[in-house]
Each structure stands twice: as C-alpha cells, then as structure tokens.
Amino acid sequence: MTGKTILLVEDNPKVMWINTEVLESQGAAVLSAENLAEARRILAEKFPNAAVIDIMLPDGSGLDLLREIRAVSALPVLLLTAKGESADVVTGLSLGADDYLAKPYDIDVFAARVEALLRRARTVNENIAVGQLRFDLLSNQAVYGGKDLLLTQKEFSLLLMLTQNEKKTLAAEYLFEKVWGQPLNNDTSALRLQISNLKKKLFAVTEDITIETTRGEGYCLTMLTML
C-alpha cells in the first residue's frame, strides 16, 4: 500500500481515526471527508488510488457519490455498510462498487480488503488511448504526446466525455449532470469556467484538439488532424 492515496468518506470520527491509523501504518496517504460535500471537493482536485465510502452520510448516501464516480472513472471503491443493509449492498455492487464490508468489522480484514482492492485494480485495463491522447482512468491523468495536461478531476472527466463523443455536440445540461452529479438549474458558470480552463490547457500543448461552443446547444470536441 506504500505510496498509494486512499480517500476515506466517513462521518464517525472514531471509525475515521482508526481506519486512517491502519492505512497510514501501511504506507498509504489518507484523504479524509466527513460528508459528500467534502468528498466532492477533494475529488475535484485530488486523484486517489482508491476510495472507501460509508453509505450512510449526514448529507446523503454514499451510493450517490459512487454513482458520480462511476460516470467518469474506474476508481476502485470499497463500500462500508451497516449490518443488515443487504439492499444497499446489492445496489452498490450493481452501480459498480468493487467490494463491500459490513460494520462492525475486524480492522485487519479492513486493511486486507483495501490492499486486495488496489491489487485487483492493477490487473484491469486502466488506460484509454486516442492517438497521442491518453487517459489513465485510475489516476485521472490525461497526457498528450507524452506531456501531462495537468487536469483537475472535473477537467479530466469533461475531456474524457467529449473525446469519447468526438464531433458530437453534448448539451451543457448533460455534461453538468454527469460530471457534477446534479441538475444544472440554468447556472452554467461553473461548467463554462471548467471548459475555458480545459481549452487553455489543451492549447498549451497542441492545436490539434479544439472544443467548440455552440450557444444553446452545447460543446463539441474535434481532432483536427490524424493523431
């Protein structure tokens, strides 16, 4: 686990402290979030190697966060559930959770499950390549021609979705709901800012990829040359 970064989403301070101690003792760095809002803020800027998410959170369900993650990433996810929450387990697995653990649990089992999660993740296809543009789905890193684009998670998610739908115009409402995990509600400022930053970072390394904005319709990515 040495050198790995784990996101812990847990509202119980005692459980958070114990889990953090165990993971850090095995060489992992821990990002802590007590609720969905904090987790979303962290994921907008940081790129953990795995996430451990409690389903019951004060501002919603961890399943909502899982759904948002799976819309844009193959990040390995371990769900923590209360004893007897079989329906949540089934829902979580169907949404793409990699594993689950019911509370209360043995701390050594917890550490072993996280280690197994990271080990399995290394065996799956973690990359998508489109010519010289490459996406690492576990680290949320995008590289063009060997140059790291230095994207935030939201920029990475937007670029991946636009690339996978090259030459198709994607509505602002669709992009916002997929990347932010909530309705747009007619405020496009956050999306426009992320698209603007993404365009600047692309232009800094290549003029072969453009993102066109069509007012009232959405955004369209085009690759100008054969990559």
Coordinates of C-alpha atoms in Angstrom, one line a residue:
M1 CA 0.0 0.0 0.0
T2 CA 3.1 2.2 0.2
G3 CA 2.8 5.3 -2.0
K4 CA -0.9 4.9 -2.5
T5 CA -3.5 7.6 -1.7
I6 CA -6.8 6.5 -0.2
L7 CA -10.0 8.6 0.1
L8 CA -11.9 7.8 3.3
V9 CA -15.5 9.1 3.4
E10 CA -16.8 8.5 6.9
D11 CA -18.8 10.6 9.3
N12 CA -17.9 8.7 12.5
P13 CA -14.8 10.3 14.0
K14 CA -13.7 7.2 15.8
V15 CA -14.0 5.0 12.8
M16 CA -12.2 7.6 10.6
W17 CA -9.4 7.8 13.1
I18 CA -8.9 4.0 13.4
N19 CA -9.1 3.5 9.6
T20 CA -6.7 6.3 9.0
E21 CA -4.2 4.9 11.5
V22 CA -4.3 1.5 9.9
L23 CA -3.8 2.7 6.4
E24 CA -1.1 5.2 7.2
S25 CA 0.7 2.4 9.2
Q26 CA 0.9 0.5 5.9
G27 CA 2.4 3.5 4.0
A28 CA -0.8 4.9 2.4
A29 CA -1.6 8.6 2.4
V30 CA -5.2 9.3 3.5
L31 CA -7.6 12.0 2.3
S32 CA -10.5 12.4 4.8
A33 CA -14.0 13.5 4.2
E34 CA -16.8 13.6 6.7
N35 CA -19.6 14.0 4.2
L36 CA -20.5 14.1 0.5
A37 CA -19.7 17.8 0.1
E38 CA -16.2 17.3 1.4
A39 CA -15.6 14.2 -0.7
R40 CA -16.7 16.0 -3.9
R41 CA -14.4 18.9 -3.1
I42 CA -11.5 16.6 -2.7
L43 CA -12.2 14.6 -5.8
A44 CA -12.4 17.8 -7.8
E45 CA -8.7 18.4 -7.1
K46 CA -7.1 15.2 -6.0
F47 CA -6.6 11.8 -7.6
P48 CA -6.7 9.0 -5.0
N49 CA -5.8 5.4 -6.0
A50 CA -9.0 4.0 -4.2
A51 CA -11.9 5.2 -2.1
V52 CA -13.6 3.8 1.0
I53 CA -17.1 5.2 1.2
D54 CA -19.6 4.8 4.1
I55 CA -23.1 4.5 2.6
M56 CA -24.8 6.4 5.5
L57 CA -23.6 10.0 5.5
P58 CA -25.1 13.2 7.0
D59 CA -25.8 14.9 3.7
G60 CA -26.9 11.9 1.6
S61 CA -26.0 8.5 0.5
G62 CA -22.5 7.2 -0.3
L63 CA -24.3 5.4 -3.2
D64 CA -24.8 8.8 -4.8
L65 CA -21.1 9.5 -4.7
L66 CA -20.4 6.1 -6.1
R67 CA -22.8 6.8 -9.0
E68 CA -21.0 10.1 -9.7
I69 CA -17.6 8.4 -9.6
R70 CA -18.6 5.6 -12.0
A71 CA -20.0 8.1 -14.5
V72 CA -16.4 9.3 -15.1
S73 CA -13.9 7.0 -13.5
A74 CA -12.8 3.4 -12.8
L75 CA -11.6 4.4 -9.3
P76 CA -11.6 1.3 -7.1
V77 CA -14.3 1.7 -4.4
L78 CA -15.0 -0.2 -1.2
L79 CA -18.3 0.4 0.4
L80 CA -18.8 0.4 4.2
T81 CA -22.4 -0.7 5.2
A82 CA -24.3 -1.1 8.5
K83 CA -25.1 -4.7 9.4
G84 CA -28.2 -5.9 7.6
E85 CA -28.2 -3.4 4.8
S86 CA -28.4 -6.0 2.1
A87 CA -30.4 -3.9 -0.2
D88 CA -27.7 -1.2 -0.2
V89 CA -25.1 -3.8 -0.8
V90 CA -26.9 -5.1 -3.9
T91 CA -27.5 -1.5 -5.2
G92 CA -23.8 -0.6 -4.6
L93 CA -22.5 -3.6 -6.4
S94 CA -24.9 -3.0 -9.3
L95 CA -23.6 0.6 -9.5
G96 CA -20.1 -0.7 -9.8
A97 CA -18.6 -0.9 -6.3
D98 CA -15.7 -3.3 -6.3
D99 CA -16.2 -4.6 -2.8
Y100 CA -18.1 -4.0 0.5
L101 CA -17.6 -4.5 4.2
A102 CA -20.3 -4.6 6.9
K103 CA -19.8 -2.8 10.2
P104 CA -18.6 -3.7 12.7
Y105 CA -15.6 -5.4 11.1
D106 CA -12.1 -6.6 12.1
I107 CA -9.5 -3.9 11.3
D108 CA -7.1 -6.4 9.9
V109 CA -9.8 -7.6 7.5
F110 CA -10.4 -3.9 6.5
A111 CA -6.7 -3.4 5.7
A112 CA -6.7 -6.7 3.7
R113 CA -9.7 -5.7 1.7
V114 CA -8.2 -2.3 0.8
E115 CA -4.9 -4.0 -0.2
A116 CA -6.8 -6.5 -2.3
L117 CA -8.8 -3.7 -3.9
L118 CA -5.6 -2.0 -5.0
R119 CA -4.0 -5.3 -6.2
R120 CA -7.1 -6.1 -8.4
A121 CA -7.1 -2.6 -9.8
R122 CA -3.6 -3.1 -11.1
T123 CA -4.7 -6.1 -13.2
V124 CA -7.5 -4.3 -15.1
N125 CA -7.2 -2.1 -18.2
E126 CA -6.6 1.3 -16.7
N127 CA -6.0 3.3 -19.9
I128 CA -7.8 4.7 -22.9
A129 CA -5.7 5.9 -25.8
V130 CA -6.9 8.0 -28.8
G131 CA -3.9 8.7 -30.9
Q132 CA -1.5 10.7 -28.8
L133 CA -4.1 11.5 -26.2
R134 CA -4.1 9.0 -23.3
F135 CA -6.3 8.8 -20.3
D136 CA -5.3 6.9 -17.1
L137 CA -8.6 6.1 -15.5
L138 CA -7.2 5.3 -12.1
S139 CA -5.1 8.4 -11.6
N140 CA -7.3 10.6 -13.7
Q141 CA -4.3 11.8 -15.6
A142 CA -4.5 12.9 -19.3
V143 CA -1.4 13.0 -21.4
Y144 CA -0.9 14.3 -24.9
G145 CA 2.2 13.4 -26.8
G146 CA 3.9 12.4 -23.5
K147 CA 3.0 15.8 -21.9
D148 CA 0.8 15.8 -18.8
L149 CA -2.1 18.1 -19.3
L150 CA -2.3 18.7 -15.5
L151 CA -6.0 18.5 -15.4
T152 CA -8.3 18.7 -12.4
Q153 CA -10.7 15.8 -12.0
K154 CA -13.6 17.7 -13.5
E155 CA -11.5 18.8 -16.4
F156 CA -10.4 15.2 -16.9
S157 CA -14.0 14.0 -16.8
L158 CA -15.1 16.6 -19.3
L159 CA -12.3 15.9 -21.7
L160 CA -12.9 12.1 -21.5
M161 CA -16.6 12.5 -22.2
L162 CA -16.0 14.9 -25.0
T163 CA -13.3 12.7 -26.6
Q164 CA -15.5 9.6 -26.4
N165 CA -18.2 11.6 -28.2
E166 CA -15.9 13.3 -30.8
K167 CA -17.7 15.5 -33.3
K168 CA -20.9 15.2 -31.3
T169 CA -22.4 18.2 -29.5
L170 CA -23.1 17.4 -25.9
A171 CA -25.6 19.6 -24.1
A172 CA -24.4 21.6 -21.1
E173 CA -27.2 20.0 -19.0
Y174 CA -25.9 16.5 -19.9
L175 CA -22.3 17.3 -19.1
F176 CA -23.0 19.0 -15.9
E177 CA -25.3 16.2 -14.6
K178 CA -22.7 13.6 -15.5
V179 CA -19.6 15.4 -14.1
W180 CA -21.1 17.3 -11.1
G181 CA -23.8 14.7 -10.3
Q182 CA -26.6 17.2 -10.1
P183 CA -29.0 19.1 -12.3
L184 CA -27.7 22.3 -14.0
N185 CA -30.5 24.6 -12.8
N186 CA -29.7 27.1 -15.5
D187 CA -26.4 28.2 -14.0
T188 CA -23.7 27.4 -16.5
S189 CA -20.9 29.5 -14.9
A190 CA -19.1 26.5 -13.2
L191 CA -19.2 24.5 -16.4
R192 CA -18.1 27.4 -18.6
L193 CA -15.2 28.0 -16.3
Q194 CA -14.0 24.4 -16.4
I195 CA -14.4 24.3 -20.2
S196 CA -12.4 27.5 -20.5
N197 CA -9.6 26.2 -18.3
L198 CA -9.6 22.9 -20.3
K199 CA -9.3 24.7 -23.6
K200 CA -6.3 26.7 -22.3
K201 CA -4.5 23.6 -21.1
L202 CA -5.1 21.8 -24.4
F203 CA -3.9 24.8 -26.4
A204 CA -0.7 24.9 -24.3
V205 CA 0.4 21.5 -25.7
T206 CA -1.4 21.1 -29.0
E207 CA -3.6 22.9 -31.6
D208 CA -4.9 19.6 -32.9
I209 CA -7.7 19.4 -30.4
T210 CA -10.4 22.0 -30.2
I211 CA -13.6 22.4 -28.2
E212 CA -16.2 24.4 -29.9
T213 CA -19.1 26.1 -28.0
T214 CA -22.4 26.3 -29.7
R215 CA -24.7 28.7 -27.9
G216 CA -28.0 27.0 -26.8
E217 CA -26.7 23.6 -27.9
G218 CA -23.5 22.6 -26.0
Y219 CA -19.9 21.6 -26.6
C220 CA -18.2 19.6 -29.3
L221 CA -14.6 18.3 -29.4
T222 CA -12.9 17.9 -32.7
M223 CA -9.5 16.4 -33.5
L224 CA -8.2 18.5 -36.4
T225 CA -5.5 16.0 -37.6
M226 CA -4.9 12.3 -37.6
L227 CA -3.4 11.7 -34.2

